[in-house]
CSV table of C-alpha atoms in Angstrom, one decimal:
chain,number,residue,atom,x,y,z
A,4,UNK,CA,69.5,5.9,78.4
A,5,UNK,CA,66.7,4.2,76.4
A,6,UNK,CA,62.9,4.4,76.5
A,7,UNK,CA,62.5,0.8,76.7
A,8,UNK,CA,65.0,0.8,79.9
A,9,UNK,CA,63.3,3.2,81.6
A,10,UNK,CA,59.9,1.8,81.6
A,11,UNK,CA,60.9,-1.2,83.0
A,12,UNK,CA,62.8,1.1,85.7
A,13,UNK,CA,60.7,0.8,89.1
A,14,UNK,CA,61.4,3.4,91.0
A,15,UNK,CA,59.6,3.9,94.4
A,16,UNK,CA,58.9,8.3,95.4
A,17,UNK,CA,59.4,8.6,99.2
A,18,UNK,CA,57.5,11.4,100.2
A,19,UNK,CA,55.8,13.3,103.1
A,20,UNK,CA,52.9,14.7,101.5
A,21,UNK,CA,50.4,12.8,99.9
A,22,UNK,CA,49.6,13.8,96.2
A,23,UNK,CA,46.0,13.0,97.6
A,24,UNK,CA,43.1,15.0,98.1
A,25,UNK,CA,45.8,17.2,95.5
A,26,UNK,CA,44.0,20.5,98.2
A,27,UNK,CA,47.6,22.0,98.1
A,28,UNK,CA,51.0,23.6,96.6
A,29,UNK,CA,52.8,20.9,98.4
A,30,UNK,CA,49.8,18.0,97.4
A,31,UNK,CA,49.6,19.7,93.9
A,32,UNK,CA,53.4,19.6,93.0
A,33,UNK,CA,53.5,15.5,94.6
A,34,UNK,CA,50.8,13.8,92.5
A,35,UNK,CA,52.2,16.3,88.9
A,36,UNK,CA,55.9,14.6,90.1
A,37,UNK,CA,54.1,11.3,90.5
A,38,UNK,CA,53.0,11.4,87.1
A,39,UNK,CA,55.5,12.6,85.5
A,40,UNK,CA,57.5,9.2,86.8
A,41,UNK,CA,55.0,7.3,85.6
A,42,UNK,CA,55.2,8.3,82.2
A,43,UNK,CA,58.2,6.3,81.9
A,44,UNK,CA,58.6,4.3,85.1
A,45,UNK,CA,57.3,2.1,87.5
A,46,UNK,CA,55.7,4.0,90.4
A,47,UNK,CA,54.9,3.1,94.7
A,48,UNK,CA,54.5,5.6,97.2
A,49,UNK,CA,55.7,5.0,100.3
A,50,UNK,CA,54.3,8.0,102.3
A,51,UNK,CA,56.5,9.7,105.6
A,52,UNK,CA,53.3,10.2,107.3
A,53,UNK,CA,50.1,7.6,109.1
A,54,UNK,CA,46.7,7.9,106.2
A,55,UNK,CA,43.5,8.5,106.5
A,56,UNK,CA,41.7,5.4,105.0
A,57,UNK,CA,40.2,7.2,102.8
A,58,UNK,CA,43.4,8.6,101.5
A,59,UNK,CA,44.9,4.6,101.2
A,60,UNK,CA,41.6,3.4,99.5
A,61,UNK,CA,42.2,6.4,96.8
A,62,UNK,CA,46.2,6.2,95.7
A,63,UNK,CA,45.6,2.5,96.1
A,64,UNK,CA,48.0,-0.8,95.7
A,65,UNK,CA,50.8,1.5,94.4
A,66,UNK,CA,51.1,2.6,98.0
A,67,UNK,CA,53.8,-0.2,99.2
A,68,UNK,CA,53.9,1.5,103.5
A,69,UNK,CA,53.6,4.5,105.3
A,70,UNK,CA,55.4,5.6,108.3
A,71,UNK,CA,54.5,4.6,111.6
A,72,UNK,CA,54.8,7.1,115.0
A,73,UNK,CA,58.7,7.3,116.5
A,74,UNK,CA,59.6,5.8,119.3
A,75,UNK,CA,59.4,7.4,123.0
A,76,UNK,CA,63.1,9.1,122.5
A,77,UNK,CA,62.9,9.6,119.3
A,78,UNK,CA,60.2,11.9,120.1
A,79,UNK,CA,61.5,13.2,122.9
A,80,UNK,CA,64.7,13.8,121.2
A,81,UNK,CA,63.0,15.7,118.2
A,82,UNK,CA,60.5,18.4,120.8
A,83,UNK,CA,64.7,18.8,122.3
A,84,UNK,CA,65.4,19.6,118.8
A,85,UNK,CA,62.7,22.0,118.0
A,86,UNK,CA,62.8,23.7,120.8
A,87,UNK,CA,66.1,24.6,119.1
A,88,UNK,CA,65.0,25.9,116.2
A,89,UNK,CA,61.5,24.0,114.2
A,90,UNK,CA,63.8,23.3,111.2
A,91,UNK,CA,66.6,21.5,113.0
A,92,UNK,CA,64.2,18.4,113.3
A,93,UNK,CA,63.8,18.1,109.6
A,94,UNK,CA,67.5,17.7,109.5
A,95,UNK,CA,68.5,14.7,111.5
A,96,UNK,CA,68.7,11.6,110.2
A,97,UNK,CA,66.3,8.6,111.1
A,98,UNK,CA,68.0,5.1,111.1
A,99,UNK,CA,64.7,3.2,111.3
A,100,UNK,CA,63.1,5.1,108.9
A,101,UNK,CA,66.1,4.7,106.6
A,102,UNK,CA,66.4,1.0,107.4
A,103,UNK,CA,63.3,0.5,106.7
A,104,UNK,CA,62.7,2.5,103.8
A,105,UNK,CA,65.4,0.3,102.4
A,106,UNK,CA,63.7,-2.7,103.1
A,107,UNK,CA,61.2,-1.6,100.6
A,108,UNK,CA,63.9,-1.3,98.4
A,109,UNK,CA,64.9,-4.4,98.3
A,110,UNK,CA,62.3,-6.3,98.3
A,111,UNK,CA,60.4,-4.2,95.6
A,112,UNK,CA,63.7,-4.5,93.4
A,113,UNK,CA,63.8,-1.3,92.6
A,114,UNK,CA,66.7,0.7,91.1
A,115,UNK,CA,65.3,4.6,91.7
A,116,UNK,CA,64.8,7.0,94.5
A,117,UNK,CA,62.5,9.6,94.8
A,118,UNK,CA,62.2,11.4,97.7
A,119,UNK,CA,60.6,14.5,97.8
A,120,UNK,CA,61.8,17.9,99.7
A,121,UNK,CA,65.6,18.2,101.1
A,122,UNK,CA,64.4,17.9,104.9
A,123,UNK,CA,63.6,14.0,103.4
A,124,UNK,CA,67.1,13.5,102.6
A,125,UNK,CA,68.1,14.6,105.5
A,126,UNK,CA,66.7,12.5,107.8
A,127,UNK,CA,67.5,9.4,104.9
A,128,UNK,CA,70.9,9.9,104.6
A,129,UNK,CA,71.8,6.6,106.1
A,130,UNK,CA,70.4,5.6,102.3
A,131,UNK,CA,73.1,5.7,100.2
A,132,UNK,CA,75.1,3.1,102.5
A,133,UNK,CA,72.7,0.6,103.0
A,134,UNK,CA,71.9,1.1,99.0
A,135,UNK,CA,74.5,2.1,97.0
A,136,UNK,CA,73.4,0.9,94.4
A,137,UNK,CA,70.4,2.7,94.0
A,138,UNK,CA,69.9,5.5,92.1
A,139,UNK,CA,69.2,8.4,94.0
A,140,UNK,CA,67.1,11.4,92.7
A,141,UNK,CA,65.9,14.4,95.5
A,142,UNK,CA,62.2,16.2,94.0
A,143,UNK,CA,64.1,19.3,96.4
A,144,UNK,CA,61.6,22.4,96.5
A,145,UNK,CA,62.3,24.3,99.4
A,146,UNK,CA,66.0,24.3,100.8
A,147,UNK,CA,65.9,24.2,104.9
A,148,UNK,CA,68.6,27.1,104.7
A,149,UNK,CA,65.8,29.5,102.6
A,150,UNK,CA,63.1,28.9,105.3
A,151,UNK,CA,64.7,29.3,108.0
A,152,UNK,CA,66.6,32.7,107.9
A,153,UNK,CA,63.2,34.4,107.7
A,154,UNK,CA,61.0,31.6,110.3
A,155,UNK,CA,63.4,32.4,112.4
A,156,UNK,CA,63.3,36.0,112.0
A,157,UNK,CA,59.4,35.3,113.7
A,158,UNK,CA,61.3,34.9,117.0
A,159,UNK,CA,60.4,36.2,120.6
A,160,UNK,CA,63.1,38.7,121.6
A,161,UNK,CA,65.0,36.8,124.1
A,162,UNK,CA,68.5,37.5,122.1
A,163,UNK,CA,70.0,34.5,124.3
A,164,UNK,CA,67.6,32.3,122.0
A,165,UNK,CA,68.7,34.3,119.3
A,166,UNK,CA,71.7,34.0,119.6
A,167,UNK,CA,71.6,29.3,120.3
A,168,UNK,CA,69.8,29.9,117.0
A,169,UNK,CA,72.4,31.6,114.9
A,170,UNK,CA,75.5,30.2,116.0
A,171,UNK,CA,74.4,26.0,116.7
A,172,UNK,CA,71.5,25.2,114.5
A,173,UNK,CA,71.6,27.4,111.1
A,174,UNK,CA,74.8,26.5,111.2
A,175,UNK,CA,74.1,23.1,111.8
A,176,UNK,CA,71.2,23.0,109.8
A,177,UNK,CA,73.0,24.3,106.5
A,178,UNK,CA,75.6,21.7,106.7
A,179,UNK,CA,73.3,18.8,107.3
A,180,UNK,CA,71.2,19.8,103.9
A,181,UNK,CA,75.0,20.2,102.3
A,182,UNK,CA,75.8,17.0,103.1
A,183,UNK,CA,72.8,15.2,102.0
A,184,UNK,CA,71.7,16.5,98.6
A,185,UNK,CA,75.6,16.3,97.2
A,186,UNK,CA,75.5,12.6,98.3
A,187,UNK,CA,72.6,11.7,95.8
A,188,UNK,CA,72.9,11.6,92.3
A,189,UNK,CA,70.8,14.5,91.2
A,190,UNK,CA,68.6,17.3,92.0
A,191,UNK,CA,65.3,18.7,90.7
A,192,UNK,CA,65.4,22.6,91.5
A,193,UNK,CA,62.9,24.8,92.3
A,194,UNK,CA,63.8,28.5,92.0
A,195,UNK,CA,66.3,29.8,94.8
A,196,UNK,CA,69.5,27.5,95.2
A,197,UNK,CA,72.4,28.0,98.0
A,198,UNK,CA,76.0,29.5,97.6
A,199,UNK,CA,77.4,26.2,98.6
A,200,UNK,CA,75.3,25.1,95.3
A,201,UNK,CA,76.6,26.8,92.1
A,202,UNK,CA,80.5,26.3,93.7
A,203,UNK,CA,79.1,22.7,92.6
A,204,UNK,CA,79.3,22.4,89.3
A,205,UNK,CA,79.4,18.5,89.3
A,206,UNK,CA,76.4,17.5,90.8
A,207,UNK,CA,72.7,16.9,88.5
A,208,UNK,CA,71.0,20.1,89.2
A,209,UNK,CA,67.7,20.4,87.3
A,210,UNK,CA,65.2,23.5,87.3
A,211,UNK,CA,61.6,22.0,88.4
A,212,UNK,CA,59.6,24.9,88.1
A,213,UNK,CA,55.9,24.8,90.3
A,214,UNK,CA,53.4,24.8,88.0
A,215,UNK,CA,50.0,24.8,87.9
A,216,UNK,CA,47.2,22.0,88.7
A,217,UNK,CA,44.5,23.9,87.7
A,218,UNK,CA,43.8,25.2,84.0
A,219,UNK,CA,40.8,27.2,82.3
A,220,UNK,CA,40.8,25.2,79.6
A,221,UNK,CA,39.4,21.8,82.0
A,222,UNK,CA,36.0,23.9,82.2
A,223,UNK,CA,36.0,25.9,79.2
A,224,UNK,CA,35.3,28.8,81.2
A,225,UNK,CA,34.8,32.2,79.6
A,226,UNK,CA,36.9,34.4,82.1
A,227,UNK,CA,34.4,37.4,84.4
A,228,UNK,CA,35.3,41.6,83.1
A,229,UNK,CA,34.7,41.7,86.3
A,230,UNK,CA,36.6,44.7,88.5
A,231,UNK,CA,35.3,43.9,92.3
A,232,UNK,CA,35.1,41.1,92.1
A,233,UNK,CA,38.4,39.8,93.7
A,234,UNK,CA,39.6,36.3,94.6
A,235,UNK,CA,42.7,33.9,97.1
A,236,UNK,CA,43.2,30.6,96.5
A,237,UNK,CA,45.2,29.1,99.5
A,238,UNK,CA,45.3,26.2,101.9
A,239,UNK,CA,44.7,28.4,105.0
A,240,UNK,CA,45.0,26.0,107.3
A,241,UNK,CA,49.3,26.6,106.2
A,242,UNK,CA,50.3,29.8,108.1
A,243,UNK,CA,51.8,31.8,106.2
A,244,UNK,CA,48.7,31.6,104.0
A,245,UNK,CA,46.7,32.6,106.9
A,246,UNK,CA,48.8,35.5,108.1
A,247,UNK,CA,49.2,37.2,104.7
A,248,UNK,CA,45.4,36.7,104.2
A,249,UNK,CA,44.7,38.5,108.1
A,250,UNK,CA,47.1,41.5,107.2
A,251,UNK,CA,45.2,42.1,104.0
A,252,UNK,CA,42.0,42.2,105.4
A,253,UNK,CA,42.8,43.8,108.6
A,254,UNK,CA,45.3,46.2,106.8
A,255,UNK,CA,43.9,46.0,102.9
A,256,UNK,CA,40.2,45.5,102.6
A,257,UNK,CA,38.8,48.3,104.4
A,258,UNK,CA,41.3,51.1,102.2
A,259,UNK,CA,39.2,48.6,98.9
A,260,UNK,CA,35.9,48.9,100.8
A,261,UNK,CA,36.5,53.1,101.7
A,262,UNK,CA,37.0,53.3,97.8
A,263,UNK,CA,35.2,50.6,96.0
A,264,UNK,CA,32.6,49.6,98.3
A,265,UNK,CA,30.1,47.1,96.6
A,266,UNK,CA,34.3,45.1,96.2
A,267,UNK,CA,33.5,41.6,98.0
A,268,UNK,CA,36.6,38.6,98.1
A,269,UNK,CA,36.0,35.2,98.1
A,270,UNK,CA,38.2,33.3,99.6
A,271,UNK,CA,38.1,29.5,98.7
A,272,UNK,CA,40.8,26.7,99.6
A,273,UNK,CA,40.4,25.0,103.2
A,274,UNK,CA,39.6,27.3,105.6
A,275,UNK,CA,41.4,28.2,108.7
A,276,UNK,CA,41.3,27.7,112.3
A,277,UNK,CA,40.8,29.9,115.6
A,278,UNK,CA,40.9,32.8,115.7
A,279,UNK,CA,40.7,33.8,111.3
A,280,UNK,CA,38.4,32.4,111.1
A,281,UNK,CA,36.5,33.9,114.2
A,282,UNK,CA,38.1,36.8,112.8
A,283,UNK,CA,37.3,36.8,109.2
A,284,UNK,CA,33.2,36.0,109.2
A,285,UNK,CA,32.6,39.2,109.7
A,286,UNK,CA,34.5,40.5,107.3
A,287,UNK,CA,31.6,43.2,105.1
A,288,UNK,CA,32.3,42.3,101.4
A,289,UNK,CA,34.3,38.5,102.0
A,290,UNK,CA,32.9,35.4,101.4
A,291,UNK,CA,34.5,32.5,102.8
A,292,UNK,CA,34.0,29.7,99.8
A,293,UNK,CA,35.8,26.7,101.0
A,294,UNK,CA,37.1,23.9,98.8
A,295,UNK,CA,35.1,24.5,95.7
A,296,UNK,CA,34.6,21.6,93.3
A,297,UNK,CA,35.7,23.6,90.5
A,298,UNK,CA,37.9,25.6,91.0
A,299,UNK,CA,38.3,26.3,87.6
A,300,UNK,CA,34.7,27.8,87.7
A,301,UNK,CA,35.7,30.0,91.2
A,302,UNK,CA,39.0,31.7,88.3
A,303,UNK,CA,36.5,32.4,85.5
A,304,UNK,CA,34.0,35.3,88.2
A,305,UNK,CA,36.6,36.8,89.4
A,306,UNK,CA,38.3,39.9,87.9
A,307,UNK,CA,41.7,40.1,89.9
A,308,UNK,CA,43.4,37.4,91.9
A,309,UNK,CA,44.6,38.0,94.9
A,310,UNK,CA,48.5,36.8,96.9
A,311,UNK,CA,49.7,38.6,99.6
A,312,UNK,CA,51.6,36.1,101.5
A,313,UNK,CA,54.0,37.3,103.8
A,314,UNK,CA,56.7,34.5,104.4
A,315,UNK,CA,57.4,30.6,103.7
A,316,UNK,CA,59.2,28.9,101.1
A,317,UNK,CA,59.9,28.0,97.3
A,318,UNK,CA,57.1,29.9,95.0
A,319,UNK,CA,53.7,30.5,95.0
A,320,UNK,CA,51.5,27.8,92.9
A,321,UNK,CA,48.6,29.6,93.4
A,322,UNK,CA,50.1,33.1,92.0
A,323,UNK,CA,51.0,31.3,88.7
A,324,UNK,CA,47.8,28.5,88.7
A,325,UNK,CA,45.9,32.9,89.1
A,326,UNK,CA,47.9,34.0,85.7
A,327,UNK,CA,47.5,31.5,84.2
A,328,UNK,CA,43.8,31.2,84.3
A,329,UNK,CA,44.0,34.8,82.3
A,330,UNK,CA,43.9,36.7,85.8
A,331,UNK,CA,46.3,39.7,87.1
A,332,UNK,CA,47.7,39.0,90.4
A,333,UNK,CA,48.5,41.8,92.6
A,334,UNK,CA,50.6,40.3,95.1
A,335,UNK,CA,53.6,40.8,97.8
A,336,UNK,CA,56.9,40.5,96.6
A,337,UNK,CA,57.9,37.1,98.9
A,338,UNK,CA,54.4,35.5,96.5
A,339,UNK,CA,56.3,37.0,93.3
A,340,UNK,CA,60.1,35.6,94.6
A,341,UNK,CA,61.0,33.7,91.4
A,342,UNK,CA,57.9,34.5,89.4
A,343,UNK,CA,60.8,37.5,88.0
A,344,UNK,CA,60.5,36.5,84.5
A,345,UNK,CA,55.9,35.8,84.1
A,346,UNK,CA,54.2,39.1,83.5
A,347,UNK,CA,50.4,39.8,84.8
A,348,UNK,CA,52.2,39.9,88.6
A,349,UNK,CA,51.7,43.4,89.5
A,350,UNK,CA,54.1,43.0,92.8
A,351,UNK,CA,52.8,46.0,96.1
A,352,UNK,CA,54.3,46.3,99.7
A,353,UNK,CA,52.4,47.9,101.7
A,354,UNK,CA,49.2,47.9,102.5
A,355,UNK,CA,48.4,52.0,100.8
A,356,UNK,CA,50.5,50.5,98.5
A,357,UNK,CA,48.4,46.8,97.9
A,358,UNK,CA,44.9,49.4,97.7
A,359,UNK,CA,45.6,51.0,95.6
A,360,UNK,CA,47.0,48.4,93.3
A,361,UNK,CA,44.1,46.6,93.5
A,362,UNK,CA,42.0,50.1,92.5
A,363,UNK,CA,43.5,50.3,89.7
A,364,UNK,CA,42.7,46.7,88.1
A,365,UNK,CA,39.2,47.0,89.3
A,366,UNK,CA,39.0,50.3,87.4
A,367,UNK,CA,40.8,49.3,84.2
A,368,UNK,CA,39.0,46.6,82.5
A,369,UNK,CA,41.8,46.9,79.3
A,370,UNK,CA,44.9,46.3,81.7
A,371,UNK,CA,43.3,43.4,83.1
A,372,UNK,CA,42.7,41.6,80.3
A,373,UNK,CA,46.2,43.1,79.2
A,374,UNK,CA,48.0,41.9,82.2
A,375,UNK,CA,45.9,38.7,82.5
A,376,UNK,CA,46.7,38.0,78.7
A,377,UNK,CA,50.7,38.1,79.0
A,378,UNK,CA,51.1,36.3,82.2
A,379,UNK,CA,48.6,32.8,80.4
A,380,UNK,CA,51.5,33.6,77.8
A,381,UNK,CA,53.9,33.4,80.0
A,382,UNK,CA,52.6,30.5,82.2
A,383,UNK,CA,52.3,28.3,78.6
A,384,UNK,CA,56.1,28.7,78.0
A,385,UNK,CA,57.5,28.9,81.3
A,386,UNK,CA,55.0,26.3,83.8
A,387,UNK,CA,53.6,24.2,81.7
A,388,UNK,CA,53.1,20.6,81.6
A,389,UNK,CA,55.7,19.8,79.2
A,390,UNK,CA,58.1,22.0,80.9
A,391,UNK,CA,57.5,19.9,84.1
A,392,UNK,CA,57.3,17.0,82.6
A,393,UNK,CA,61.1,17.9,80.5
A,394,UNK,CA,62.4,18.9,84.1
A,395,UNK,CA,61.1,15.3,85.2
A,396,UNK,CA,62.7,12.8,82.3
A,397,UNK,CA,65.7,15.4,82.2
A,398,UNK,CA,67.7,13.4,85.3
A,399,UNK,CA,65.4,10.2,85.7
A,400,UNK,CA,66.1,9.6,81.7
A,401,UNK,CA,69.4,11.5,81.3
A,402,UNK,CA,68.1,13.1,78.2
A,403,UNK,CA,69.9,16.7,77.2
A,404,UNK,CA,67.1,19.6,78.0
A,405,UNK,CA,66.8,21.0,74.0
């Protein structure tokens, strides 16, 4: 397909996450995908959740619709499904939504529709039937089957509930996700893939890694040699992030303070809800900075980044972002998942091991700089905007990998 042909195409990007403001990993990936698609096509945006007026104004005329509330019966049905498994709701088709998206596609003359998340593909399962000539591409990001097991492990001890979820919900979720994704014309995959996809050689699946949204060059600030200035960047209202940092503050931070009393931890990003917020405010050495205008400056004044996330899906953008800024990052095995090829990470699981790793870096400036520089080089090779753009164009434009 020639560049001229591609640029005349109209693409509809359908997402449950707005690209603005880019204050979470999901929003940042949506923004990056929108930017990459717009390099080669005319892109419209449809959001699956109602948006605040300021968000609608910021997105401008490219936003052609948002989905309203479900009807009473649909809401009741989804609540019932949610009692079995919250992910079962994500896997269920929504005929009303599919009909509305199909109408937008026909009215706008779109030749392709890009769906953010496999769960969106499940909701829009009927779109293939309603728009048989439109190319359907899915940015899978997190597979539902990837999210189900760790989340369900947190369910209470009720053996009947566990049995129901294992025997009914999990197989239904996997089957519906498989059907929806195999019906698409192409997939962007971020890391982990289920066995059934590896056994489907006819599927066009292109790697599309998470990449840092911010880079140090944007601020051109030299890195600080601060030894005991730790930094945690996250959307703390996302429960896996809040729970992970709460574990760190309860189990790890006291061990660090006992060995290095002058240590400081700065938490940057949307602050959590109660009871986390009240508990964190009273911890010695912890600054709740909240959202900041210059994220690059926050990285530049720190010596070590931490990512103690213990559950949730996908690769952790903030880990990659820290390395892109030249900071070594101490992280949990879960936060390091899918990032095996990156140096600059120090992986620790137990509270004692996490504290020892943080203190070792704090006491060794040469090691901090070595890990920071090697991690940054790796991110530039594997998780740059050029890599992301190439992955988008490879599927959208039919380009072969270099």
